[in-house]
Amino acid sequence: MRWRQRLLAVLLVAALMLLAGCNRVAASRSSGPAPAPLPVQGPSGRLQEVAPPAAVQQVQAALAERQPQVSIQIPLDGSDLPGGPVKLQVQVRDWPLVDAGVLGLGPHLVVQVDDLPPQRLTTSLSGQFPTRLDAELPPLGPGSHRLTAYAAKPWGEVVKSPGAWDQVRVNRVAANPLATPQLGTPQLIGVSTADLAGREPVLLDWLLLDAPLQGLRNNDGSWRLRVTVNGDSFLVDQNSPLWLKGWHSGSNSVLMELVDGRGAPLNPPFNTLVSEVTINGSSPTPSWQRGRLDASELAQLLGEEPATPAAPEPEPKPVPEEPAAAIEINPPTASEPQTVAEPLPATEPQSPLEPEASPETEPLPEPGQLDPEQLLELEPTVEAELTESSQQDAPQAESTPVMPPQAIPAPTPAPTTRAPTDRLSASTNLGGSARSQLNPDGSLLKPKAPGPMAGLRQKLGT
């Protein structure tokens, strides 16, 4: 009985061992070799990678011993910011901040908010440069933001040595976790140099944060950078800048995508960047593209000698103003000559209280004192005086003078009030001899008051 039990145990162990071996063979056959990462491809088509300009190589050699250290002191990481401009304080060590005057920017500091254009700083508001740099950033919109600061070379290339960059995350109004990549995940930050040069060769650079290490062993590629320029794509696996030629004149599109070893997007959507490169042959050539620098220029660009100040722009000369042409309103036509009114002689106003001066005449004697012979002598004199007085007191027909064109009417003199006199009314209808003008008692006959038609009758001779 025992030998049967031992035989069954041996057979059972053998069956289990056989089953385990079959599973291992099946697993090894099904797994196969690991897929190889995407191969690296250089620029193709019109684009060509070239060596950096000679002046760039000079400055790179002079800065090779530098180990810049950048640290953002204000604002603090994760802080909530108030409204208004953002106060920034950055501590910079072992890196010169230079404005080289006519030679352009030297080594400087770049501050970039999210994916916005960079702000290049060389001076400090506090005056404690170069140990500490104080500046102000424009107000931020609501939500979460990334503030990145890094040391940059004169042509805009970012220094990628450890400690040469720093980043903080801040909030405005309220935090928005989906607006920024998670901590510790790869970040692709574009480095724009469009404001520094518009000629070839063009620098293409980027800053890659928290990317996984690769190149430690064969086929361990964990990321690739796909670059597409005007539709032509190529892949790079090194965190190194590129100098390219073959750009179109004018606008050029640049697309950079961070992908994994198989070409899938890595930490989307934060690691896909689109930018524009504008090539303008008439733009000024920067100092680091003109050829080799002499010793003085190199020292100025590194901040070791005082920079030559840029020449002030000439003030525009004032343009002399031309006299405005006189505009004639309603000019006179040839067919209608303009008549100039002659000035009227000034008339002295007469006081209404003063009687009008009249020629002195001898007073007439009283009727009772005259004899018939004297009356005969006085007859012609009386008739003349009566005729003259009737002509003066006769109502005159009002006539309106025709005013010449654009003539100014003379002021109307004030009416003259005549003082009453002791003489008889000058208007009379007496006729005949002197005797017929006397009453039976020897007094003169009183003339009748002239009617409204007396003056008209006198003029007509009736």
JSON list of C-alpha atoms in Angstrom, two decimals, residues 10-167:
[
{"chain": "A", "resi": 10, "resn": "VAL", "atom": "CA", "xyz": [5.97, 11.11, -7.44]},
{"chain": "A", "resi": 11, "resn": "LEU", "atom": "CA", "xyz": [3.60, 11.22, -10.41]},
{"chain": "A", "resi": 12, "resn": "LEU", "atom": "CA", "xyz": [1.81, 14.29, -8.99]},
{"chain": "A", "resi": 13, "resn": "VAL", "atom": "CA", "xyz": [5.07, 16.24, -8.48]},
{"chain": "A", "resi": 14, "resn": "ALA", "atom": "CA", "xyz": [6.22, 15.38, -11.97]},
{"chain": "A", "resi": 15, "resn": "ALA", "atom": "CA", "xyz": [2.95, 16.66, -13.47]},
{"chain": "A", "resi": 16, "resn": "LEU", "atom": "CA", "xyz": [3.20, 19.95, -11.62]},
{"chain": "A", "resi": 17, "resn": "MET", "atom": "CA", "xyz": [6.77, 20.54, -12.75]},
{"chain": "A", "resi": 18, "resn": "LEU", "atom": "CA", "xyz": [5.83, 19.78, -16.34]},
{"chain": "A", "resi": 19, "resn": "LEU", "atom": "CA", "xyz": [2.95, 22.27, -16.22]},
{"chain": "A", "resi": 20, "resn": "ALA", "atom": "CA", "xyz": [5.15, 25.04, -14.82]},
{"chain": "A", "resi": 21, "resn": "GLY", "atom": "CA", "xyz": [7.74, 24.55, -17.52]},
{"chain": "A", "resi": 22, "resn": "CYS", "atom": "CA", "xyz": [5.15, 24.79, -20.28]},
{"chain": "A", "resi": 23, "resn": "ASN", "atom": "CA", "xyz": [3.85, 28.10, -18.91]},
{"chain": "A", "resi": 24, "resn": "ARG", "atom": "CA", "xyz": [7.34, 29.61, -18.91]},
{"chain": "A", "resi": 25, "resn": "VAL", "atom": "CA", "xyz": [7.93, 28.61, -22.52]},
{"chain": "A", "resi": 26, "resn": "ALA", "atom": "CA", "xyz": [4.59, 30.10, -23.58]},
{"chain": "A", "resi": 27, "resn": "ALA", "atom": "CA", "xyz": [5.27, 33.33, -21.75]},
{"chain": "A", "resi": 28, "resn": "SER", "atom": "CA", "xyz": [8.71, 33.69, -23.30]},
{"chain": "A", "resi": 29, "resn": "ARG", "atom": "CA", "xyz": [7.33, 33.10, -26.77]},
{"chain": "A", "resi": 30, "resn": "SER", "atom": "CA", "xyz": [4.43, 35.59, -26.38]},
{"chain": "A", "resi": 31, "resn": "SER", "atom": "CA", "xyz": [6.43, 38.55, -24.89]},
{"chain": "A", "resi": 32, "resn": "GLY", "atom": "CA", "xyz": [9.01, 38.98, -27.65]},
{"chain": "A", "resi": 33, "resn": "PRO", "atom": "CA", "xyz": [11.62, 41.80, -27.77]},
{"chain": "A", "resi": 34, "resn": "ALA", "atom": "CA", "xyz": [10.75, 45.33, -26.44]},
{"chain": "A", "resi": 35, "resn": "PRO", "atom": "CA", "xyz": [9.86, 47.91, -29.16]},
{"chain": "A", "resi": 36, "resn": "ALA", "atom": "CA", "xyz": [12.70, 50.26, -30.05]},
{"chain": "A", "resi": 37, "resn": "PRO", "atom": "CA", "xyz": [12.13, 54.02, -29.50]},
{"chain": "A", "resi": 38, "resn": "LEU", "atom": "CA", "xyz": [11.67, 56.37, -32.41]},
{"chain": "A", "resi": 39, "resn": "PRO", "atom": "CA", "xyz": [14.94, 56.99, -34.25]},
{"chain": "A", "resi": 40, "resn": "VAL", "atom": "CA", "xyz": [16.42, 60.49, -34.15]},
{"chain": "A", "resi": 41, "resn": "GLN", "atom": "CA", "xyz": [16.11, 62.44, -37.40]},
{"chain": "A", "resi": 42, "resn": "GLY", "atom": "CA", "xyz": [17.94, 65.65, -38.20]},
{"chain": "A", "resi": 43, "resn": "PRO", "atom": "CA", "xyz": [16.55, 68.64, -40.10]},
{"chain": "A", "resi": 44, "resn": "SER", "atom": "CA", "xyz": [15.70, 67.92, -43.72]},
{"chain": "A", "resi": 45, "resn": "GLY", "atom": "CA", "xyz": [14.45, 69.77, -46.77]},
{"chain": "A", "resi": 46, "resn": "ARG", "atom": "CA", "xyz": [15.34, 73.46, -46.84]},
{"chain": "A", "resi": 47, "resn": "LEU", "atom": "CA", "xyz": [16.50, 73.49, -43.21]},
{"chain": "A", "resi": 48, "resn": "GLN", "atom": "CA", "xyz": [20.14, 72.82, -42.42]},
{"chain": "A", "resi": 49, "resn": "GLU", "atom": "CA", "xyz": [21.88, 72.71, -39.05]},
{"chain": "A", "resi": 50, "resn": "VAL", "atom": "CA", "xyz": [24.98, 74.89, -39.03]},
{"chain": "A", "resi": 51, "resn": "ALA", "atom": "CA", "xyz": [27.68, 75.83, -36.55]},
{"chain": "A", "resi": 52, "resn": "PRO", "atom": "CA", "xyz": [27.12, 78.86, -34.29]},
{"chain": "A", "resi": 53, "resn": "PRO", "atom": "CA", "xyz": [28.54, 82.21, -35.48]},
{"chain": "A", "resi": 54, "resn": "ALA", "atom": "CA", "xyz": [32.16, 82.97, -34.61]},
{"chain": "A", "resi": 55, "resn": "ALA", "atom": "CA", "xyz": [31.29, 85.66, -32.06]},
{"chain": "A", "resi": 56, "resn": "VAL", "atom": "CA", "xyz": [28.91, 83.24, -30.34]},
{"chain": "A", "resi": 57, "resn": "GLN", "atom": "CA", "xyz": [31.68, 80.71, -29.97]},
{"chain": "A", "resi": 58, "resn": "GLN", "atom": "CA", "xyz": [33.94, 83.42, -28.49]},
{"chain": "A", "resi": 59, "resn": "VAL", "atom": "CA", "xyz": [31.42, 84.41, -25.82]},
{"chain": "A", "resi": 60, "resn": "GLN", "atom": "CA", "xyz": [30.58, 80.78, -25.04]},
{"chain": "A", "resi": 61, "resn": "ALA", "atom": "CA", "xyz": [34.23, 80.06, -24.35]},
{"chain": "A", "resi": 62, "resn": "ALA", "atom": "CA", "xyz": [34.49, 83.13, -22.10]},
{"chain": "A", "resi": 63, "resn": "LEU", "atom": "CA", "xyz": [31.38, 82.08, -20.10]},
{"chain": "A", "resi": 64, "resn": "ALA", "atom": "CA", "xyz": [32.24, 78.37, -19.93]},
{"chain": "A", "resi": 65, "resn": "GLU", "atom": "CA", "xyz": [33.59, 78.62, -16.38]},
{"chain": "A", "resi": 66, "resn": "ARG", "atom": "CA", "xyz": [30.47, 80.34, -15.07]},
{"chain": "A", "resi": 67, "resn": "GLN", "atom": "CA", "xyz": [28.02, 78.40, -12.94]},
{"chain": "A", "resi": 68, "resn": "PRO", "atom": "CA", "xyz": [25.01, 80.71, -12.58]},
{"chain": "A", "resi": 69, "resn": "GLN", "atom": "CA", "xyz": [22.63, 80.22, -9.67]},
{"chain": "A", "resi": 70, "resn": "VAL", "atom": "CA", "xyz": [19.13, 81.69, -9.96]},
{"chain": "A", "resi": 71, "resn": "SER", "atom": "CA", "xyz": [16.60, 81.71, -7.11]},
{"chain": "A", "resi": 72, "resn": "ILE", "atom": "CA", "xyz": [13.21, 83.47, -7.00]},
{"chain": "A", "resi": 73, "resn": "GLN", "atom": "CA", "xyz": [12.79, 85.06, -3.56]},
{"chain": "A", "resi": 74, "resn": "ILE", "atom": "CA", "xyz": [9.53, 86.97, -4.13]},
{"chain": "A", "resi": 75, "resn": "PRO", "atom": "CA", "xyz": [6.81, 85.85, -4.74]},
{"chain": "A", "resi": 76, "resn": "LEU", "atom": "CA", "xyz": [6.90, 82.62, -2.79]},
{"chain": "A", "resi": 77, "resn": "ASP", "atom": "CA", "xyz": [5.92, 79.34, -4.37]},
{"chain": "A", "resi": 78, "resn": "GLY", "atom": "CA", "xyz": [2.18, 78.67, -3.99]},
{"chain": "A", "resi": 79, "resn": "SER", "atom": "CA", "xyz": [1.36, 82.20, -2.78]},
{"chain": "A", "resi": 80, "resn": "ASP", "atom": "CA", "xyz": [-1.85, 84.09, -3.57]},
{"chain": "A", "resi": 81, "resn": "LEU", "atom": "CA", "xyz": [-1.11, 87.42, -5.22]},
{"chain": "A", "resi": 82, "resn": "PRO", "atom": "CA", "xyz": [-3.15, 90.63, -4.86]},
{"chain": "A", "resi": 83, "resn": "GLY", "atom": "CA", "xyz": [-4.22, 92.73, -7.82]},
{"chain": "A", "resi": 84, "resn": "GLY", "atom": "CA", "xyz": [-1.86, 95.11, -9.58]},
{"chain": "A", "resi": 85, "resn": "PRO", "atom": "CA", "xyz": [1.74, 94.68, -10.76]},
{"chain": "A", "resi": 86, "resn": "VAL", "atom": "CA", "xyz": [3.67, 91.70, -9.42]},
{"chain": "A", "resi": 87, "resn": "LYS", "atom": "CA", "xyz": [6.75, 92.49, -7.37]},
{"chain": "A", "resi": 88, "resn": "LEU", "atom": "CA", "xyz": [9.63, 90.21, -8.31]},
{"chain": "A", "resi": 89, "resn": "GLN", "atom": "CA", "xyz": [12.88, 89.63, -6.47]},
{"chain": "A", "resi": 90, "resn": "VAL", "atom": "CA", "xyz": [15.46, 87.22, -7.89]},
{"chain": "A", "resi": 91, "resn": "GLN", "atom": "CA", "xyz": [18.83, 86.33, -6.44]},
{"chain": "A", "resi": 92, "resn": "VAL", "atom": "CA", "xyz": [21.50, 85.88, -9.12]},
{"chain": "A", "resi": 93, "resn": "ARG", "atom": "CA", "xyz": [24.98, 84.56, -8.47]},
{"chain": "A", "resi": 94, "resn": "ASP", "atom": "CA", "xyz": [27.98, 84.02, -10.72]},
{"chain": "A", "resi": 95, "resn": "TRP", "atom": "CA", "xyz": [26.32, 85.55, -13.75]},
{"chain": "A", "resi": 96, "resn": "PRO", "atom": "CA", "xyz": [26.88, 89.07, -15.10]},
{"chain": "A", "resi": 97, "resn": "LEU", "atom": "CA", "xyz": [23.89, 91.18, -16.11]},
{"chain": "A", "resi": 98, "resn": "VAL", "atom": "CA", "xyz": [25.10, 93.47, -18.89]},
{"chain": "A", "resi": 99, "resn": "ASP", "atom": "CA", "xyz": [23.65, 96.06, -21.21]},
{"chain": "A", "resi": 100, "resn": "ALA", "atom": "CA", "xyz": [26.49, 96.59, -23.68]},
{"chain": "A", "resi": 101, "resn": "GLY", "atom": "CA", "xyz": [25.13, 99.78, -25.27]},
{"chain": "A", "resi": 102, "resn": "VAL", "atom": "CA", "xyz": [25.76, 99.80, -29.02]},
{"chain": "A", "resi": 103, "resn": "LEU", "atom": "CA", "xyz": [26.69, 96.10, -28.90]},
{"chain": "A", "resi": 104, "resn": "GLY", "atom": "CA", "xyz": [23.28, 95.12, -27.54]},
{"chain": "A", "resi": 105, "resn": "LEU", "atom": "CA", "xyz": [22.45, 92.87, -24.62]},
{"chain": "A", "resi": 106, "resn": "GLY", "atom": "CA", "xyz": [25.14, 90.90, -22.88]},
{"chain": "A", "resi": 107, "resn": "PRO", "atom": "CA", "xyz": [24.46, 88.06, -20.43]},
{"chain": "A", "resi": 108, "resn": "HIS", "atom": "CA", "xyz": [21.10, 88.75, -18.79]},
{"chain": "A", "resi": 109, "resn": "LEU", "atom": "CA", "xyz": [18.19, 87.27, -16.85]},
{"chain": "A", "resi": 110, "resn": "VAL", "atom": "CA", "xyz": [14.92, 86.17, -18.44]},
{"chain": "A", "resi": 111, "resn": "VAL", "atom": "CA", "xyz": [11.59, 86.07, -16.61]},
{"chain": "A", "resi": 112, "resn": "GLN", "atom": "CA", "xyz": [8.73, 84.30, -18.33]},
{"chain": "A", "resi": 113, "resn": "VAL", "atom": "CA", "xyz": [5.10, 83.95, -17.19]},
{"chain": "A", "resi": 114, "resn": "ASP", "atom": "CA", "xyz": [3.46, 80.75, -18.51]},
{"chain": "A", "resi": 115, "resn": "ASP", "atom": "CA", "xyz": [4.04, 80.69, -22.26]},
{"chain": "A", "resi": 116, "resn": "LEU", "atom": "CA", "xyz": [4.06, 84.47, -22.73]},
{"chain": "A", "resi": 117, "resn": "PRO", "atom": "CA", "xyz": [6.94, 86.32, -24.43]},
{"chain": "A", "resi": 118, "resn": "PRO", "atom": "CA", "xyz": [10.07, 86.63, -22.26]},
{"chain": "A", "resi": 119, "resn": "GLN", "atom": "CA", "xyz": [11.09, 89.74, -20.34]},
{"chain": "A", "resi": 120, "resn": "ARG", "atom": "CA", "xyz": [14.83, 90.40, -20.38]},
{"chain": "A", "resi": 121, "resn": "LEU", "atom": "CA", "xyz": [16.33, 92.13, -17.34]},
{"chain": "A", "resi": 122, "resn": "THR", "atom": "CA", "xyz": [19.79, 93.64, -16.87]},
{"chain": "A", "resi": 123, "resn": "THR", "atom": "CA", "xyz": [19.24, 96.27, -14.17]},
{"chain": "A", "resi": 124, "resn": "SER", "atom": "CA", "xyz": [17.75, 96.31, -10.70]},
{"chain": "A", "resi": 125, "resn": "LEU", "atom": "CA", "xyz": [15.24, 98.72, -9.20]},
{"chain": "A", "resi": 126, "resn": "SER", "atom": "CA", "xyz": [16.84, 98.41, -5.77]},
{"chain": "A", "resi": 127, "resn": "GLY", "atom": "CA", "xyz": [20.40, 99.14, -6.94]},
{"chain": "A", "resi": 128, "resn": "GLN", "atom": "CA", "xyz": [21.74, 96.00, -5.24]},
{"chain": "A", "resi": 129, "resn": "PHE", "atom": "CA", "xyz": [22.60, 94.46, -8.57]},
{"chain": "A", "resi": 130, "resn": "PRO", "atom": "CA", "xyz": [24.11, 91.98, -9.36]},
{"chain": "A", "resi": 131, "resn": "THR", "atom": "CA", "xyz": [23.49, 90.01, -6.15]},
{"chain": "A", "resi": 132, "resn": "ARG", "atom": "CA", "xyz": [19.75, 90.74, -6.11]},
{"chain": "A", "resi": 133, "resn": "LEU", "atom": "CA", "xyz": [17.52, 91.85, -8.92]},
{"chain": "A", "resi": 134, "resn": "ASP", "atom": "CA", "xyz": [14.21, 93.63, -8.23]},
{"chain": "A", "resi": 135, "resn": "ALA", "atom": "CA", "xyz": [11.63, 94.21, -10.93]},
{"chain": "A", "resi": 136, "resn": "GLU", "atom": "CA", "xyz": [7.89, 94.49, -11.55]},
{"chain": "A", "resi": 137, "resn": "LEU", "atom": "CA", "xyz": [5.79, 92.27, -13.78]},
{"chain": "A", "resi": 138, "resn": "PRO", "atom": "CA", "xyz": [2.46, 93.22, -15.37]},
{"chain": "A", "resi": 139, "resn": "PRO", "atom": "CA", "xyz": [-0.70, 92.25, -13.46]},
{"chain": "A", "resi": 140, "resn": "LEU", "atom": "CA", "xyz": [-1.75, 88.60, -13.79]},
{"chain": "A", "resi": 141, "resn": "GLY", "atom": "CA", "xyz": [-5.19, 87.34, -14.69]},
{"chain": "A", "resi": 142, "resn": "PRO", "atom": "CA", "xyz": [-7.28, 85.18, -12.38]},
{"chain": "A", "resi": 143, "resn": "GLY", "atom": "CA", "xyz": [-6.14, 81.57, -11.97]},
{"chain": "A", "resi": 144, "resn": "SER", "atom": "CA", "xyz": [-2.83, 79.74, -11.51]},
{"chain": "A", "resi": 145, "resn": "HIS", "atom": "CA", "xyz": [0.41, 80.75, -13.22]},
{"chain": "A", "resi": 146, "resn": "ARG", "atom": "CA", "xyz": [4.04, 79.63, -13.61]},
{"chain": "A", "resi": 147, "resn": "LEU", "atom": "CA", "xyz": [6.86, 82.14, -13.17]},
{"chain": "A", "resi": 148, "resn": "THR", "atom": "CA", "xyz": [10.14, 80.90, -14.60]},
{"chain": "A", "resi": 149, "resn": "ALA", "atom": "CA", "xyz": [13.47, 82.71, -14.36]},
{"chain": "A", "resi": 150, "resn": "TYR", "atom": "CA", "xyz": [16.69, 81.57, -16.01]},
{"chain": "A", "resi": 151, "resn": "ALA", "atom": "CA", "xyz": [20.13, 82.86, -16.95]},
{"chain": "A", "resi": 152, "resn": "ALA", "atom": "CA", "xyz": [20.51, 83.63, -20.66]},
{"chain": "A", "resi": 153, "resn": "LYS", "atom": "CA", "xyz": [23.37, 84.39, -23.00]},
{"chain": "A", "resi": 154, "resn": "PRO", "atom": "CA", "xyz": [23.51, 87.49, -25.22]},
{"chain": "A", "resi": 155, "resn": "TRP", "atom": "CA", "xyz": [21.74, 85.76, -28.14]},
{"chain": "A", "resi": 156, "resn": "GLY", "atom": "CA", "xyz": [18.97, 84.37, -25.89]},
{"chain": "A", "resi": 157, "resn": "GLU", "atom": "CA", "xyz": [20.22, 80.83, -25.31]},
{"chain": "A", "resi": 158, "resn": "VAL", "atom": "CA", "xyz": [19.21, 79.48, -21.91]},
{"chain": "A", "resi": 159, "resn": "VAL", "atom": "CA", "xyz": [21.89, 78.14, -19.58]},
{"chain": "A", "resi": 160, "resn": "LYS", "atom": "CA", "xyz": [20.89, 74.55, -18.77]},
{"chain": "A", "resi": 161, "resn": "SER", "atom": "CA", "xyz": [23.38, 73.79, -16.03]},
{"chain": "A", "resi": 162, "resn": "PRO", "atom": "CA", "xyz": [21.96, 72.78, -12.61]},
{"chain": "A", "resi": 163, "resn": "GLY", "atom": "CA", "xyz": [20.69, 75.78, -10.64]},
{"chain": "A", "resi": 164, "resn": "ALA", "atom": "CA", "xyz": [20.65, 78.17, -13.61]},
{"chain": "A", "resi": 165, "resn": "TRP", "atom": "CA", "xyz": [16.86, 78.35, -13.56]},
{"chain": "A", "resi": 166, "resn": "ASP", "atom": "CA", "xyz": [14.02, 78.46, -11.02]},
{"chain": "A", "resi": 167, "resn": "GLN", "atom": "CA", "xyz": [10.24, 78.29, -11.13]}
]
